[in-house]
Amino acid sequence: MKFLEQFPAYVAWRDSERDRQHGRSALQEGGAVASASETPEEVIDRAHREMEAALVDDLLQRLYTMHPLRFERLILDLLKAMGYGAGIFGKHEMTPTSGDNGIDGIIHEDALGLDAVYIQAKRYQAETKVGRPAIQQFIGSLTGEGATKGVFVTTSDFSADARGYLAKVQHRVVLIGGDDLARLMIRHGVGVRDRVSYVIRSIDEDYFAEPEG
């Protein structure tokens, strides 16, 4: 053993094997604890929720560094995937980068464009919350366009004052914060893809039921 330890390749292999054995033991111990208190379905469900929470964090990290124009396009893609504008891309448009008066995108809900939803998208870091002034400005933009519906999306969150302000206006505005945004992306398959699926099967009682008579 002392002779082999002079070779770096052997030392690296030995250390990796030791780590692998340690990880396997920890997994077996964790599995024993889980099997004593949870059903297999509960273990899978818990693991799925933990993996989704990690994916939410990963998505937000990507969104924080995304170019603002690309972020605005992502929001239109998401709303399209959610079925707004009947899922037709021609009914979704971005406003010009300058002189948009606080409106980043528009979704036309009917063929003639009589009913439209206006979109504001703000790519902020987690510690920068959207305050009441930003919501007031968005409401003013909706009023200037003669619109009554809006969606304000941010990668961070909204202050309590900003949320409370919406209760005082007649406009129908939906606020989507970072966590909700990432979970909507996961649910509707925007920016993510399926990696592996598991099907849990059970006995079909109807198939094995004895025929009457």
GROMACS .gro file of C-alpha atoms in nm:
model
  213
    1MET     CA    1   0.000   0.000   0.000
    2LYS     CA    2   0.284   0.237   0.081
    3PHE     CA    3   0.438   0.163  -0.257
    4LEU     CA    4   0.109   0.244  -0.436
    5GLU     CA    5   0.065   0.570  -0.244
    6GLN     CA    6   0.354   0.724  -0.435
    7PHE     CA    7   0.135   0.727  -0.748
    8PRO     CA    8  -0.111   1.023  -0.762
    9ALA     CA    9  -0.356   0.825  -0.977
   10TYR     CA   10  -0.388   0.558  -0.709
   11VAL     CA   11  -0.437   0.815  -0.433
   12ALA     CA   12  -0.712   0.990  -0.634
   13TRP     CA   13  -0.884   0.657  -0.701
   14ARG     CA   14  -0.864   0.554  -0.336
   15ASP     CA   15  -1.011   0.883  -0.216
   16SER     CA   16  -1.294   0.874  -0.471
   17GLU     CA   17  -1.376   0.515  -0.376
   18ARG     CA   18  -1.383   0.610  -0.009
   19ASP     CA   19  -1.621   0.898  -0.083
   20ARG     CA   20  -1.841   0.670  -0.291
   21GLN     CA   21  -1.865   0.414  -0.011
   22HIS     CA   22  -1.944   0.687   0.240
   23GLY     CA   23  -2.219   0.827   0.015
   24ARG     CA   24  -2.369   0.482  -0.036
   25SER     CA   25  -2.380   0.420   0.340
   26ALA     CA   26  -2.547   0.755   0.405
   27LEU     CA   27  -2.804   0.685   0.134
   28GLN     CA   28  -2.885   0.344   0.280
   29GLU     CA   29  -2.924   0.492   0.628
   30GLY     CA   30  -3.148   0.769   0.493
   31GLY     CA   31  -3.355   0.516   0.302
   32ALA     CA   32  -3.406   0.308   0.615
   33VAL     CA   33  -3.534   0.610   0.805
   34ALA     CA   34  -3.763   0.709   0.520
   35SER     CA   35  -3.907   0.360   0.477
   36ALA     CA   36  -3.999   0.347   0.844
   37SER     CA   37  -4.209   0.665   0.834
   38GLU     CA   38  -4.307   0.723   0.469
   39THR     CA   39  -4.467   0.527   0.188
   40PRO     CA   40  -4.267   0.497  -0.136
   41GLU     CA   41  -4.508   0.744  -0.299
   42GLU     CA   42  -4.444   0.994  -0.019
   43VAL     CA   43  -4.067   0.956  -0.062
   44ILE     CA   44  -4.097   1.020  -0.436
   45ASP     CA   45  -4.325   1.319  -0.379
   46ARG     CA   46  -4.087   1.470  -0.125
   47ALA     CA   47  -3.789   1.418  -0.354
   48HIS     CA   48  -3.982   1.576  -0.643
   49ARG     CA   49  -4.063   1.883  -0.436
   50GLU     CA   50  -3.700   1.918  -0.328
   51MET     CA   51  -3.578   1.888  -0.688
   52GLU     CA   52  -3.836   2.142  -0.808
   53ALA     CA   53  -3.729   2.388  -0.537
   54ALA     CA   54  -3.369   2.352  -0.656
   55LEU     CA   55  -3.482   2.404  -1.017
   56VAL     CA   56  -3.668   2.720  -0.914
   57ASP     CA   57  -3.343   2.858  -0.771
   58ASP     CA   58  -3.152   2.762  -1.086
   59LEU     CA   59  -3.409   2.930  -1.310
   60LEU     CA   60  -3.402   3.251  -1.107
   61GLN     CA   61  -3.023   3.265  -1.130
   62ARG     CA   62  -3.054   3.245  -1.508
   63LEU     CA   63  -3.324   3.513  -1.516
   64TYR     CA   64  -3.118   3.753  -1.302
   65THR     CA   65  -2.847   3.764  -1.569
   66MET     CA   66  -3.072   3.754  -1.875
   67HIS     CA   67  -3.077   4.051  -2.113
   68PRO     CA   68  -3.384   4.269  -2.042
   69LEU     CA   69  -3.520   4.232  -2.397
   70ARG     CA   70  -3.476   3.856  -2.383
   71PHE     CA   71  -3.657   3.854  -2.049
   72GLU     CA   72  -3.951   4.044  -2.198
   73ARG     CA   73  -3.971   3.789  -2.481
   74LEU     CA   74  -3.964   3.508  -2.223
   75ILE     CA   75  -4.269   3.654  -2.048
   76LEU     CA   76  -4.459   3.661  -2.377
   77ASP     CA   77  -4.354   3.300  -2.443
   78LEU     CA   78  -4.480   3.200  -2.099
   79LEU     CA   79  -4.818   3.371  -2.135
   80LYS     CA   80  -4.856   3.215  -2.478
   81ALA     CA   81  -4.781   2.871  -2.328
   82MET     CA   82  -5.043   2.940  -2.060
   83GLY     CA   83  -5.304   2.987  -2.334
   84TYR     CA   84  -5.344   3.364  -2.332
   85GLY     CA   85  -5.421   3.497  -2.677
   86ALA     CA   86  -5.543   3.147  -2.762
   87GLY     CA   87  -5.178   3.041  -2.775
   88ILE     CA   88  -5.135   3.212  -3.113
   89PHE     CA   89  -4.801   3.391  -3.140
   90GLY     CA   90  -4.942   3.649  -3.380
   91LYS     CA   91  -5.155   3.783  -3.097
   92HIS     CA   92  -4.847   3.858  -2.884
   93GLU     CA   93  -4.624   4.157  -2.946
   94MET     CA   94  -4.341   4.343  -2.781
   95THR     CA   95  -4.352   4.720  -2.769
   96PRO     CA   96  -4.062   4.930  -2.908
   97THR     CA   97  -3.761   4.954  -2.679
   98SER     CA   98  -3.797   5.331  -2.653
   99GLY     CA   99  -4.108   5.529  -2.578
  100ASP     CA  100  -4.307   5.228  -2.458
  101ASN     CA  101  -4.460   5.433  -2.174
  102GLY     CA  102  -4.407   5.156  -1.921
  103ILE     CA  103  -4.559   4.881  -2.140
  104ASP     CA  104  -4.328   4.596  -2.246
  105GLY     CA  105  -4.574   4.373  -2.430
  106ILE     CA  106  -4.934   4.327  -2.537
  107ILE     CA  107  -5.148   4.015  -2.570
  108HIS     CA  108  -5.463   4.044  -2.780
  109GLU     CA  109  -5.723   3.808  -2.639
  110ASP     CA  110  -5.958   3.821  -2.937
  111ALA     CA  111  -5.909   3.815  -3.313
  112LEU     CA  112  -5.993   4.184  -3.358
  113GLY     CA  113  -5.771   4.305  -3.077
  114LEU     CA  114  -6.063   4.458  -2.889
  115ASP     CA  115  -5.956   4.308  -2.557
  116ALA     CA  116  -5.588   4.334  -2.471
  117VAL     CA  117  -5.367   4.252  -2.174
  118TYR     CA  118  -5.071   4.485  -2.122
  119ILE     CA  119  -4.748   4.352  -1.974
  120GLN     CA  120  -4.472   4.507  -1.766
  121ALA     CA  121  -4.161   4.296  -1.701
  122LYS     CA  122  -3.888   4.397  -1.453
  123ARG     CA  123  -3.572   4.192  -1.415
  124TYR     CA  124  -3.458   4.277  -1.061
  125GLN     CA  125  -3.229   4.104  -0.814
  126ALA     CA  126  -3.395   3.924  -0.524
  127GLU     CA  127  -3.322   4.201  -0.272
  128THR     CA  128  -3.485   4.474  -0.487
  129LYS     CA  129  -3.861   4.462  -0.440
  130VAL     CA  130  -4.104   4.638  -0.670
  131GLY     CA  131  -4.265   4.921  -0.474
  132ARG     CA  132  -4.588   5.114  -0.498
  133PRO     CA  133  -4.451   5.388  -0.729
  134ALA     CA  134  -4.376   5.131  -1.001
  135ILE     CA  135  -4.728   4.990  -0.975
  136GLN     CA  136  -4.878   5.339  -0.985
  137GLN     CA  137  -4.680   5.415  -1.300
  138PHE     CA  138  -4.802   5.093  -1.460
  139ILE     CA  139  -5.164   5.176  -1.373
  140GLY     CA  140  -5.111   5.520  -1.525
  141SER     CA  141  -4.981   5.359  -1.844
  142LEU     CA  142  -5.286   5.133  -1.861
  143THR     CA  143  -5.513   5.434  -1.817
  144GLY     CA  144  -5.330   5.619  -2.093
  145GLU     CA  145  -5.387   5.323  -2.327
  146GLY     CA  146  -5.753   5.292  -2.228
  147ALA     CA  147  -5.675   4.943  -2.094
  148THR     CA  148  -5.819   4.768  -1.791
  149LYS     CA  149  -5.608   4.449  -1.773
  150GLY     CA  150  -5.240   4.410  -1.696
  151VAL     CA  151  -4.974   4.168  -1.581
  152PHE     CA  152  -4.671   4.293  -1.389
  153VAL     CA  153  -4.390   4.037  -1.371
  154THR     CA  154  -4.063   4.058  -1.181
  155THR     CA  155  -3.781   3.824  -1.089
  156SER     CA  156  -3.785   3.961  -0.733
  157ASP     CA  157  -4.107   4.033  -0.539
  158PHE     CA  158  -4.353   4.310  -0.456
  159SER     CA  159  -4.371   4.517  -0.140
  160ALA     CA  160  -4.678   4.495   0.081
  161ASP     CA  161  -4.757   4.857  -0.007
  162ALA     CA  162  -4.748   4.774  -0.378
  163ARG     CA  163  -4.985   4.480  -0.336
  164GLY     CA  164  -5.218   4.682  -0.115
  165TYR     CA  165  -5.240   4.960  -0.372
  166LEU     CA  166  -5.409   4.730  -0.624
  167ALA     CA  167  -5.708   4.694  -0.393
  168LYS     CA  168  -5.778   5.066  -0.444
  169VAL     CA  169  -5.791   5.068  -0.824
  170GLN     CA  170  -6.046   4.937  -1.072
  171HIS     CA  171  -5.789   4.792  -1.309
  172ARG     CA  172  -5.745   4.416  -1.310
  173VAL     CA  173  -5.373   4.367  -1.259
  174VAL     CA  174  -5.200   4.040  -1.173
  175LEU     CA  175  -4.864   4.051  -0.993
  176ILE     CA  176  -4.620   3.764  -1.056
  177GLY     CA  177  -4.310   3.749  -0.836
  178GLY     CA  178  -3.991   3.555  -0.898
  179ASP     CA  179  -4.084   3.230  -0.722
  180ASP     CA  180  -4.424   3.214  -0.891
  181LEU     CA  181  -4.266   3.302  -1.225
  182ALA     CA  182  -4.017   3.015  -1.204
  183ARG     CA  183  -4.287   2.767  -1.100
  184LEU     CA  184  -4.511   2.877  -1.388
  185MET     CA  185  -4.219   2.823  -1.626
  186ILE     CA  186  -4.174   2.471  -1.491
  187ARG     CA  187  -4.546   2.391  -1.506
  188HIS     CA  188  -4.584   2.510  -1.865
  189GLY     CA  189  -4.250   2.388  -1.998
  190VAL     CA  190  -4.085   2.722  -2.074
  191GLY     CA  191  -3.706   2.719  -2.042
  192VAL     CA  192  -3.709   2.363  -1.904
  193ARG     CA  193  -3.736   2.016  -2.050
  194ASP     CA  194  -3.829   1.672  -1.921
  195ARG     CA  195  -3.529   1.465  -1.820
  196VAL     CA  196  -3.685   1.146  -1.685
  197SER     CA  197  -4.038   1.030  -1.600
  198TYR     CA  198  -4.162   0.766  -1.361
  199VAL     CA  199  -4.497   0.590  -1.390
  200ILE     CA  200  -4.642   0.445  -1.070
  201ARG     CA  201  -4.881   0.160  -1.142
  202SER     CA  202  -5.135  -0.013  -0.920
  203ILE     CA  203  -5.370  -0.307  -0.948
  204ASP     CA  204  -5.667  -0.254  -1.178
  205GLU     CA  205  -5.946  -0.377  -0.953
  206ASP     CA  206  -6.203  -0.357  -1.235
  207TYR     CA  207  -5.999  -0.597  -1.448
  208PHE     CA  208  -5.987  -0.861  -1.176
  209ALA     CA  209  -6.347  -0.815  -1.060
  210GLU     CA  210  -6.557  -1.130  -1.090
  211PRO     CA  211  -6.840  -1.097  -1.342
  212GLU     CA  212  -7.184  -1.077  -1.191
  213GLY     CA  213  -7.408  -1.380  -1.224
   0.00000   0.00000   0.00000
